[in-house]
Amino acid sequence: CRRVAASPNTLSHPFSYHFFIIASPYFLTAFLDECTQQAKDQGLTGPAFVAKSIIPRLIRSGRQALCLQSFYTAGPKEVRAWTIMKGTLAPQAAGVIHTDFERGFIKAEVCAFDDFKKYHDGKPSMAGPKEAGKYRQEGKLYEMQDGDIVVFMHNTSGGKKK
């Protein structure tokens, strides 16, 4: 733990130097560049000696250890990733977005991300995967897969119960 003063007139705040390096993209990039340069200075060259961040690998390992996966929803304004447990069925995945989606679940229209990437032809639409037969409708027993792009169909009546 190091102490660093924010300015001469304020008290110093303790924080972990390693956390600061990891949390700040600028400092992380500078640190990795410095490590790569040190390797070059010692005569070590090639792709094996380029310093890379371990953070993406750490995140993947943590998600795998916790049995987590993601699915995506896409609209005209945003694309969003939702995290669920492996083995989650489509209605429960819809419930992560909103509980009404789970309660009124009808079906899920699904395309795997890899299929979308392969068939979308640079267009932000599902026309390519649909033509290739990679866009499908799934029911209540569909087990969500990592990387699914989903449109949930649901029906929730807003009327009062009698």
mmCIF file of C-alpha atoms in Angstrom:
data_model
loop_
_atom_site.group_PDB
_atom_site.id
_atom_site.type_symbol
_atom_site.label_atom_id
_atom_site.label_comp_id
_atom_site.label_asym_id
_atom_site.label_seq_id
_atom_site.Cartn_x
_atom_site.Cartn_y
_atom_site.Cartn_z
ATOM 1 C CA CYS A 1 0.000 0.000 0.000
ATOM 2 C CA ARG A 2 1.388 3.409 -0.927
ATOM 3 C CA ARG A 3 0.338 6.857 0.152
ATOM 4 C CA VAL A 4 -0.057 9.527 -2.507
ATOM 5 C CA ALA A 5 -1.098 13.114 -1.906
ATOM 6 C CA ALA A 6 -3.789 14.409 -4.250
ATOM 7 C CA SER A 7 -2.541 17.976 -3.774
ATOM 8 C CA PRO A 8 -0.283 19.763 -1.250
ATOM 9 C CA ASN A 9 -3.303 20.967 0.758
ATOM 10 C CA THR A 10 -5.093 17.631 1.148
ATOM 11 C CA LEU A 11 -4.432 14.566 3.227
ATOM 12 C CA SER A 12 -2.874 11.587 1.551
ATOM 13 C CA HIS A 13 -5.060 8.607 0.720
ATOM 14 C CA PRO A 14 -3.789 5.037 0.973
ATOM 15 C CA PHE A 15 -4.431 2.795 -2.025
ATOM 16 C CA SER A 16 -2.901 -0.262 -3.557
ATOM 17 C CA TYR A 17 -0.374 0.490 -6.279
ATOM 18 C CA HIS A 18 -1.340 -2.749 -8.046
ATOM 19 C CA PHE A 19 -5.033 -1.873 -8.016
ATOM 20 C CA PHE A 20 -4.204 1.545 -9.486
ATOM 21 C CA ILE A 21 -2.212 -0.090 -12.293
ATOM 22 C CA ILE A 22 -5.031 -2.554 -13.051
ATOM 23 C CA ALA A 23 -7.909 -0.078 -12.736
ATOM 24 C CA SER A 24 -6.457 2.625 -14.952
ATOM 25 C CA PRO A 25 -6.249 1.746 -18.673
ATOM 26 C CA TYR A 26 -3.673 4.472 -19.313
ATOM 27 C CA PHE A 27 -1.318 3.234 -16.607
ATOM 28 C CA LEU A 28 -1.907 -0.378 -17.597
ATOM 29 C CA THR A 29 -0.957 0.358 -21.200
ATOM 30 C CA ALA A 30 2.104 2.337 -20.107
ATOM 31 C CA PHE A 31 3.164 -0.447 -17.739
ATOM 32 C CA LEU A 32 2.784 -3.150 -20.408
ATOM 33 C CA ASP A 33 4.700 -1.028 -22.933
ATOM 34 C CA GLU A 34 7.480 -0.584 -20.378
ATOM 35 C CA CYS A 35 7.652 -4.361 -19.781
ATOM 36 C CA THR A 36 7.784 -5.019 -23.536
ATOM 37 C CA GLN A 37 10.569 -2.467 -23.936
ATOM 38 C CA GLN A 38 12.557 -4.069 -21.090
ATOM 39 C CA ALA A 39 12.271 -7.433 -22.856
ATOM 40 C CA LYS A 40 13.521 -5.863 -26.104
ATOM 41 C CA ASP A 41 16.417 -4.233 -24.249
ATOM 42 C CA GLN A 42 17.440 -7.689 -23.002
ATOM 43 C CA GLY A 43 17.417 -9.020 -26.553
ATOM 44 C CA LEU A 44 14.110 -10.879 -26.254
ATOM 45 C CA THR A 45 11.989 -10.402 -29.360
ATOM 46 C CA GLY A 46 8.961 -11.994 -30.935
ATOM 47 C CA PRO A 47 5.289 -12.342 -30.042
ATOM 48 C CA ALA A 48 6.034 -14.418 -26.921
ATOM 49 C CA PHE A 49 7.820 -11.439 -25.355
ATOM 50 C CA VAL A 50 5.136 -8.815 -25.858
ATOM 51 C CA ALA A 51 3.592 -8.019 -22.484
ATOM 52 C CA LYS A 52 -0.186 -8.486 -22.481
ATOM 53 C CA SER A 53 -2.799 -7.845 -19.850
ATOM 54 C CA ILE A 54 -4.008 -10.853 -17.930
ATOM 55 C CA ILE A 55 -7.318 -9.166 -17.081
ATOM 56 C CA PRO A 56 -9.347 -10.635 -20.008
ATOM 57 C CA ARG A 57 -8.074 -14.124 -19.152
ATOM 58 C CA LEU A 58 -8.871 -13.557 -15.478
ATOM 59 C CA ILE A 59 -12.421 -12.483 -16.348
ATOM 60 C CA ARG A 60 -12.966 -15.519 -18.614
ATOM 61 C CA SER A 61 -11.621 -17.879 -15.942
ATOM 62 C CA GLY A 62 -13.815 -16.296 -13.271
ATOM 63 C CA ARG A 63 -16.920 -16.554 -15.445
ATOM 64 C CA GLN A 64 -16.112 -20.194 -16.198
ATOM 65 C CA ALA A 65 -15.499 -21.023 -12.527
ATOM 66 C CA LEU A 66 -18.804 -19.389 -11.554
ATOM 67 C CA CYS A 67 -20.664 -21.128 -14.426
ATOM 68 C CA LEU A 68 -21.725 -17.834 -15.981
ATOM 69 C CA GLN A 69 -22.539 -17.069 -19.603
ATOM 70 C CA SER A 70 -23.994 -14.162 -21.547
ATOM 71 C CA PHE A 71 -26.747 -13.628 -24.048
ATOM 72 C CA TYR A 72 -27.408 -10.483 -26.056
ATOM 73 C CA THR A 73 -30.422 -8.383 -26.877
ATOM 74 C CA ALA A 74 -30.294 -5.827 -29.670
ATOM 75 C CA GLY A 75 -32.487 -2.940 -30.610
ATOM 76 C CA PRO A 76 -32.203 0.183 -32.750
ATOM 77 C CA LYS A 77 -30.558 2.154 -29.916
ATOM 78 C CA GLU A 78 -28.389 -0.369 -28.079
ATOM 79 C CA VAL A 79 -26.961 -3.851 -27.852
ATOM 80 C CA ARG A 80 -26.789 -5.262 -24.350
ATOM 81 C CA ALA A 81 -25.188 -8.320 -22.775
ATOM 82 C CA TRP A 82 -27.025 -10.095 -19.954
ATOM 83 C CA THR A 83 -25.280 -12.505 -17.584
ATOM 84 C CA ILE A 84 -26.981 -15.754 -16.566
ATOM 85 C CA MET A 85 -25.985 -19.111 -15.085
ATOM 86 C CA LYS A 86 -25.234 -21.972 -17.458
ATOM 87 C CA GLY A 87 -28.284 -24.188 -17.848
ATOM 88 C CA THR A 88 -30.765 -21.300 -17.610
ATOM 89 C CA LEU A 89 -33.934 -21.851 -19.632
ATOM 90 C CA ALA A 90 -35.262 -19.171 -21.988
ATOM 91 C CA PRO A 91 -38.138 -17.968 -19.742
ATOM 92 C CA GLN A 92 -35.785 -17.482 -16.780
ATOM 93 C CA ALA A 93 -33.302 -15.642 -19.024
ATOM 94 C CA ALA A 94 -36.139 -13.358 -20.134
ATOM 95 C CA GLY A 95 -36.882 -12.773 -16.447
ATOM 96 C CA VAL A 96 -33.387 -11.351 -15.995
ATOM 97 C CA ILE A 97 -34.432 -8.481 -18.276
ATOM 98 C CA HIS A 98 -37.831 -7.986 -16.604
ATOM 99 C CA THR A 99 -40.000 -10.258 -14.479
ATOM 100 C CA ASP A 100 -42.987 -9.591 -16.766
ATOM 101 C CA PHE A 101 -41.025 -11.162 -19.639
ATOM 102 C CA GLU A 102 -40.705 -14.406 -17.680
ATOM 103 C CA ARG A 103 -44.321 -14.432 -16.576
ATOM 104 C CA GLY A 104 -45.699 -13.795 -20.084
ATOM 105 C CA PHE A 105 -43.052 -15.723 -22.033
ATOM 106 C CA ILE A 106 -44.259 -17.013 -25.420
ATOM 107 C CA LYS A 107 -41.088 -17.821 -27.372
ATOM 108 C CA ALA A 108 -37.518 -16.753 -28.012
ATOM 109 C CA GLU A 109 -36.135 -15.960 -31.443
ATOM 110 C CA VAL A 110 -32.476 -16.978 -31.282
ATOM 111 C CA CYS A 111 -29.339 -16.675 -33.376
ATOM 112 C CA ALA A 112 -25.880 -17.744 -32.175
ATOM 113 C CA PHE A 113 -23.365 -14.909 -32.191
ATOM 114 C CA ASP A 114 -20.911 -16.861 -34.351
ATOM 115 C CA ASP A 115 -23.642 -17.462 -36.944
ATOM 116 C CA PHE A 116 -24.578 -13.778 -36.920
ATOM 117 C CA LYS A 117 -20.939 -12.805 -37.394
ATOM 118 C CA LYS A 118 -20.621 -15.223 -40.314
ATOM 119 C CA TYR A 119 -23.848 -14.347 -42.177
ATOM 120 C CA HIS A 120 -24.749 -10.710 -41.439
ATOM 121 C CA ASP A 121 -22.804 -9.340 -44.444
ATOM 122 C CA GLY A 122 -21.970 -6.092 -42.679
ATOM 123 C CA LYS A 123 -25.609 -5.196 -42.091
ATOM 124 C CA PRO A 124 -27.016 -4.589 -38.606
ATOM 125 C CA SER A 125 -29.952 -6.929 -39.219
ATOM 126 C CA MET A 126 -30.848 -10.595 -38.952
ATOM 127 C CA ALA A 127 -31.666 -10.910 -42.665
ATOM 128 C CA GLY A 128 -28.442 -12.811 -43.448
ATOM 129 C CA PRO A 129 -28.763 -15.389 -40.646
ATOM 130 C CA LYS A 130 -32.480 -15.820 -41.481
ATOM 131 C CA GLU A 131 -31.690 -16.570 -45.144
ATOM 132 C CA ALA A 132 -29.008 -19.048 -44.054
ATOM 133 C CA GLY A 133 -31.481 -20.793 -41.732
ATOM 134 C CA LYS A 134 -29.546 -19.860 -38.589
ATOM 135 C CA TYR A 135 -32.331 -17.807 -36.993
ATOM 136 C CA ARG A 136 -34.735 -20.018 -35.093
ATOM 137 C CA GLN A 137 -37.670 -19.960 -32.717
ATOM 138 C CA GLU A 138 -37.296 -21.695 -29.369
ATOM 139 C CA GLY A 139 -39.807 -22.499 -26.650
ATOM 140 C CA LYS A 140 -39.934 -22.663 -22.868
ATOM 141 C CA LEU A 141 -37.576 -25.649 -22.637
ATOM 142 C CA TYR A 142 -34.726 -24.048 -24.617
ATOM 143 C CA GLU A 143 -31.492 -23.938 -22.644
ATOM 144 C CA MET A 144 -29.689 -20.665 -23.357
ATOM 145 C CA GLN A 145 -26.220 -20.921 -24.893
ATOM 146 C CA ASP A 146 -23.311 -18.557 -24.391
ATOM 147 C CA GLY A 147 -23.404 -15.855 -27.076
ATOM 148 C CA ASP A 148 -27.045 -16.235 -28.120
ATOM 149 C CA ILE A 149 -28.636 -13.145 -29.646
ATOM 150 C CA VAL A 150 -32.258 -13.218 -28.520
ATOM 151 C CA VAL A 151 -35.568 -11.488 -29.109
ATOM 152 C CA PHE A 152 -38.097 -12.532 -26.462
ATOM 153 C CA MET A 153 -41.779 -12.610 -27.381
ATOM 154 C CA HIS A 154 -44.044 -12.103 -24.405
ATOM 155 C CA ASN A 155 -47.596 -11.169 -23.549
ATOM 156 C CA THR A 156 -48.360 -9.387 -20.343
ATOM 157 C CA SER A 157 -51.796 -7.930 -20.050
ATOM 158 C CA GLY A 158 -51.900 -4.570 -18.348
ATOM 159 C CA GLY A 159 -55.542 -4.939 -17.349
ATOM 160 C CA LYS A 160 -56.765 -5.377 -13.791
ATOM 161 C CA LYS A 161 -57.712 -8.813 -12.539
ATOM 162 C CA LYS A 162 -61.397 -9.375 -11.854
#
